[in-house]
Amino acid sequence: MSGNFEEKIKDYATAPFDARFPNTNQTRNCFQNYLDFHRCNKALSAKDQDTAPCEWYQKVYKSICPLAWVSKWDEQHDNGNFAGRI
Amino acid sequence: MSMLALVRKQLKSHPALIPLFIFIGGGAAMSMLYLGRLALKNPDVSWDRKNNPEPWNKMTPDHQYKLFTVNMDYSKLEKNRPDF
């Protein structure tokens, strides 16, 4: 599955439909992808694998999340203050 | 006299009140059933934070969450996220 993600990442247009979040309010979609990006990085680097597939999550959350939230969370993450479970 | 015995006595003299009890009781039962269903079967609810912290991540990609879907063909969806 992770083999063909390089093509998907190159052809990326926007965040695809996510069955977990079908309603108009996509807040949790944004947060879930942000969490998944960091969890993916953590899991793949723990296994010493290339973290390139994780870029998919980053593209999705950058499409969906407000910039203010992303910069706030990045700051918290760098300071070790981030409240989400990563 | 207990509540139930009092009500039974009053109902004997006013039998027209019986449908009232049926409808109100039925309505209350239906709302409690719906709340129970939401509590137990909604994937957004997490009861056990240690063992099952994010049950919404366990849905298949073509799980239909809404009751009626107008423009969405759920059978054509497939998993589109990388594994890790």
mmCIF file of C-alpha atoms in Angstrom:
data_model
loop_
_atom_site.group_PDB
_atom_site.id
_atom_site.type_symbol
_atom_site.label_atom_id
_atom_site.label_comp_id
_atom_site.label_asym_id
_atom_site.label_seq_id
_atom_site.Cartn_x
_atom_site.Cartn_y
_atom_site.Cartn_z
ATOM 1 C CA MET A 1 0.000 0.000 0.000
ATOM 2 C CA SER A 2 2.750 2.441 0.818
ATOM 3 C CA GLY A 3 4.456 1.792 -2.530
ATOM 4 C CA ASN A 4 2.114 3.770 -4.729
ATOM 5 C CA PHE A 5 1.808 6.676 -2.352
ATOM 6 C CA GLU A 6 4.590 8.580 -4.053
ATOM 7 C CA GLU A 7 2.373 8.948 -7.105
ATOM 8 C CA LYS A 8 -0.606 9.890 -4.987
ATOM 9 C CA ILE A 9 1.447 12.519 -3.202
ATOM 10 C CA LYS A 10 2.641 13.932 -6.523
ATOM 11 C CA ASP A 11 -0.882 14.084 -7.973
ATOM 12 C CA TYR A 12 -2.376 15.520 -4.810
ATOM 13 C CA ALA A 13 -5.201 18.009 -5.413
ATOM 14 C CA THR A 14 -7.109 18.197 -2.176
ATOM 15 C CA ALA A 15 -8.092 16.145 0.852
ATOM 16 C CA PRO A 16 -10.200 13.135 -0.167
ATOM 17 C CA PHE A 17 -13.500 12.170 1.404
ATOM 18 C CA ASP A 18 -13.006 10.557 4.799
ATOM 19 C CA ALA A 19 -15.792 8.238 5.898
ATOM 20 C CA ARG A 20 -14.943 8.861 9.548
ATOM 21 C CA PHE A 21 -15.914 12.522 9.226
ATOM 22 C CA PRO A 22 -18.817 12.793 6.803
ATOM 23 C CA ASN A 23 -20.414 15.968 8.128
ATOM 24 C CA THR A 24 -19.734 19.591 7.339
ATOM 25 C CA ASN A 25 -17.672 20.161 10.484
ATOM 26 C CA GLN A 26 -14.197 18.929 9.567
ATOM 27 C CA THR A 27 -12.415 20.053 12.731
ATOM 28 C CA ARG A 28 -11.758 16.501 13.865
ATOM 29 C CA ASN A 29 -10.558 15.548 10.382
ATOM 30 C CA CYS A 30 -7.950 18.314 10.599
ATOM 31 C CA PHE A 31 -6.825 17.292 14.066
ATOM 32 C CA GLN A 32 -6.776 13.592 13.238
ATOM 33 C CA ASN A 33 -4.530 14.130 10.213
ATOM 34 C CA TYR A 34 -2.189 16.340 12.207
ATOM 35 C CA LEU A 35 -1.934 13.621 14.856
ATOM 36 C CA ASP A 36 -1.531 10.914 12.208
ATOM 37 C CA PHE A 37 1.312 12.823 10.555
ATOM 38 C CA HIS A 38 3.277 12.968 13.782
ATOM 39 C CA ARG A 39 2.395 9.420 14.775
ATOM 40 C CA CYS A 40 3.445 8.173 11.342
ATOM 41 C CA ASN A 41 6.775 9.965 11.610
ATOM 42 C CA LYS A 42 7.323 8.562 15.079
ATOM 43 C CA ALA A 43 6.338 5.000 14.109
ATOM 44 C CA LEU A 44 8.315 4.858 10.871
ATOM 45 C CA SER A 45 11.451 6.384 12.325
ATOM 46 C CA ALA A 46 11.256 3.973 15.245
ATOM 47 C CA LYS A 47 11.275 1.161 12.683
ATOM 48 C CA ASP A 48 14.078 2.903 10.755
ATOM 49 C CA GLN A 49 11.971 3.202 7.622
ATOM 50 C CA ASP A 50 11.684 6.108 5.253
ATOM 51 C CA THR A 51 9.098 8.598 6.516
ATOM 52 C CA ALA A 52 8.150 9.760 3.019
ATOM 53 C CA PRO A 53 4.630 8.195 3.030
ATOM 54 C CA CYS A 54 3.777 10.352 6.045
ATOM 55 C CA GLU A 55 3.815 13.363 3.733
ATOM 56 C CA TRP A 56 0.294 12.362 2.654
ATOM 57 C CA TYR A 57 -1.037 13.273 6.108
ATOM 58 C CA GLN A 58 0.833 16.524 6.064
ATOM 59 C CA LYS A 59 -0.693 17.508 2.728
ATOM 60 C CA VAL A 60 -4.150 16.630 3.966
ATOM 61 C CA TYR A 61 -3.919 18.619 7.158
ATOM 62 C CA LYS A 62 -2.384 21.573 5.401
ATOM 63 C CA SER A 63 -5.384 21.555 3.046
ATOM 64 C CA ILE A 64 -7.972 21.321 5.772
ATOM 65 C CA CYS A 65 -6.615 23.088 8.845
ATOM 66 C CA PRO A 66 -6.617 26.831 9.434
ATOM 67 C CA LEU A 67 -3.067 28.184 9.316
ATOM 68 C CA ALA A 68 -3.384 29.668 12.799
ATOM 69 C CA TRP A 69 -4.093 26.253 14.297
ATOM 70 C CA VAL A 70 -1.207 24.619 12.426
ATOM 71 C CA SER A 71 1.309 27.214 13.589
ATOM 72 C CA LYS A 72 -0.003 27.038 17.161
ATOM 73 C CA TRP A 73 0.214 23.261 17.245
ATOM 74 C CA ASP A 74 3.659 23.244 15.639
ATOM 75 C CA GLU A 75 4.860 25.668 18.280
ATOM 76 C CA GLN A 76 3.400 23.532 21.051
ATOM 77 C CA HIS A 77 4.908 20.422 19.538
ATOM 78 C CA ASP A 78 8.341 22.028 19.389
ATOM 79 C CA ASN A 79 8.057 23.173 22.989
ATOM 80 C CA GLY A 80 6.870 19.760 24.122
ATOM 81 C CA ASN A 81 3.504 21.242 25.126
ATOM 82 C CA PHE A 82 1.289 19.557 22.585
ATOM 83 C CA ALA A 83 -1.828 18.137 24.181
ATOM 84 C CA GLY A 84 -2.640 15.440 21.652
ATOM 85 C CA ARG A 85 -1.568 11.835 22.056
ATOM 86 C CA ILE A 86 1.340 11.302 19.643
ATOM 87 C CA MET B 1 -50.436 4.398 49.517
ATOM 88 C CA SER B 2 -47.608 3.936 47.021
ATOM 89 C CA MET B 3 -47.474 5.985 43.798
ATOM 90 C CA LEU B 4 -48.369 3.055 41.549
ATOM 91 C CA ALA B 5 -51.408 1.991 43.591
ATOM 92 C CA LEU B 6 -52.679 5.578 43.662
ATOM 93 C CA VAL B 7 -52.341 5.917 39.916
ATOM 94 C CA ARG B 8 -54.094 2.594 39.366
ATOM 95 C CA LYS B 9 -57.000 3.738 41.548
ATOM 96 C CA GLN B 10 -57.316 7.011 39.638
ATOM 97 C CA LEU B 11 -57.129 5.252 36.291
ATOM 98 C CA LYS B 12 -60.078 3.065 37.221
ATOM 99 C CA SER B 13 -62.268 6.158 37.545
ATOM 100 C CA HIS B 14 -60.723 7.922 34.507
ATOM 101 C CA PRO B 15 -59.936 5.211 31.982
ATOM 102 C CA ALA B 16 -59.450 7.764 29.208
ATOM 103 C CA LEU B 17 -56.086 8.549 30.691
ATOM 104 C CA ILE B 18 -54.640 5.191 29.734
ATOM 105 C CA PRO B 19 -53.615 6.192 26.168
ATOM 106 C CA LEU B 20 -51.822 9.162 27.723
ATOM 107 C CA PHE B 21 -49.618 6.821 29.701
ATOM 108 C CA ILE B 22 -49.026 4.663 26.664
ATOM 109 C CA PHE B 23 -47.909 7.515 24.457
ATOM 110 C CA ILE B 24 -45.806 9.304 27.028
ATOM 111 C CA GLY B 25 -44.236 6.058 28.185
ATOM 112 C CA GLY B 26 -43.538 5.028 24.594
ATOM 113 C CA GLY B 27 -41.989 8.381 23.781
ATOM 114 C CA ALA B 28 -39.763 8.302 26.838
ATOM 115 C CA ALA B 29 -38.708 4.725 26.070
ATOM 116 C CA MET B 30 -37.853 5.626 22.471
ATOM 117 C CA SER B 31 -35.728 8.602 23.478
ATOM 118 C CA MET B 32 -33.865 6.575 26.080
ATOM 119 C CA LEU B 33 -33.300 3.830 23.514
ATOM 120 C CA TYR B 34 -31.885 6.337 21.051
ATOM 121 C CA LEU B 35 -29.574 7.816 23.655
ATOM 122 C CA GLY B 36 -28.446 4.313 24.573
ATOM 123 C CA ARG B 37 -27.783 3.494 20.909
ATOM 124 C CA LEU B 38 -25.791 6.666 20.479
ATOM 125 C CA ALA B 39 -23.783 5.918 23.594
ATOM 126 C CA LEU B 40 -22.956 2.353 22.636
ATOM 127 C CA LYS B 41 -22.806 2.265 18.862
ATOM 128 C CA ASN B 42 -21.567 5.689 17.860
ATOM 129 C CA PRO B 43 -17.957 5.454 16.694
ATOM 130 C CA ASP B 44 -17.230 8.928 18.004
ATOM 131 C CA VAL B 45 -17.732 7.770 21.592
ATOM 132 C CA SER B 46 -14.827 6.270 23.499
ATOM 133 C CA TRP B 47 -15.700 4.419 26.699
ATOM 134 C CA ASP B 48 -12.395 2.761 27.425
ATOM 135 C CA ARG B 49 -9.599 5.254 26.996
ATOM 136 C CA LYS B 50 -6.876 2.808 27.811
ATOM 137 C CA ASN B 51 -7.750 -0.099 25.534
ATOM 138 C CA ASN B 52 -9.842 1.469 22.822
ATOM 139 C CA PRO B 53 -8.911 5.132 22.693
ATOM 140 C CA GLU B 54 -10.017 6.095 19.188
ATOM 141 C CA PRO B 55 -12.824 3.863 17.933
ATOM 142 C CA TRP B 56 -13.456 6.091 14.915
ATOM 143 C CA ASN B 57 -10.148 4.925 13.484
ATOM 144 C CA LYS B 58 -11.447 1.393 13.363
ATOM 145 C CA MET B 59 -14.129 2.117 10.779
ATOM 146 C CA THR B 60 -13.739 0.597 7.325
ATOM 147 C CA PRO B 61 -13.317 3.198 4.561
ATOM 148 C CA ASP B 62 -16.792 2.499 3.219
ATOM 149 C CA HIS B 63 -18.668 2.582 6.498
ATOM 150 C CA GLN B 64 -21.791 4.691 6.151
ATOM 151 C CA TYR B 65 -22.065 6.922 9.187
ATOM 152 C CA LYS B 66 -25.083 8.954 8.140
ATOM 153 C CA LEU B 67 -28.604 7.627 7.864
ATOM 154 C CA PHE B 68 -29.343 8.971 4.375
ATOM 155 C CA THR B 69 -26.673 9.701 1.816
ATOM 156 C CA VAL B 70 -27.813 11.595 -1.211
ATOM 157 C CA ASN B 71 -24.848 11.972 -3.526
ATOM 158 C CA MET B 72 -22.256 9.643 -2.122
ATOM 159 C CA ASP B 73 -21.621 6.159 -3.469
ATOM 160 C CA TYR B 74 -20.120 4.353 -0.515
ATOM 161 C CA SER B 75 -19.414 1.127 -2.336
ATOM 162 C CA LYS B 76 -16.700 2.779 -4.428
ATOM 163 C CA LEU B 77 -14.631 4.058 -1.543
ATOM 164 C CA GLU B 78 -11.407 2.411 -0.576
ATOM 165 C CA LYS B 79 -8.621 2.975 1.871
ATOM 166 C CA ASN B 80 -6.558 5.938 0.801
ATOM 167 C CA ARG B 81 -4.168 6.528 3.663
ATOM 168 C CA PRO B 82 -0.663 5.137 4.099
ATOM 169 C CA ASP B 83 -0.143 2.520 6.774
ATOM 170 C CA PHE B 84 2.249 2.994 9.630
#
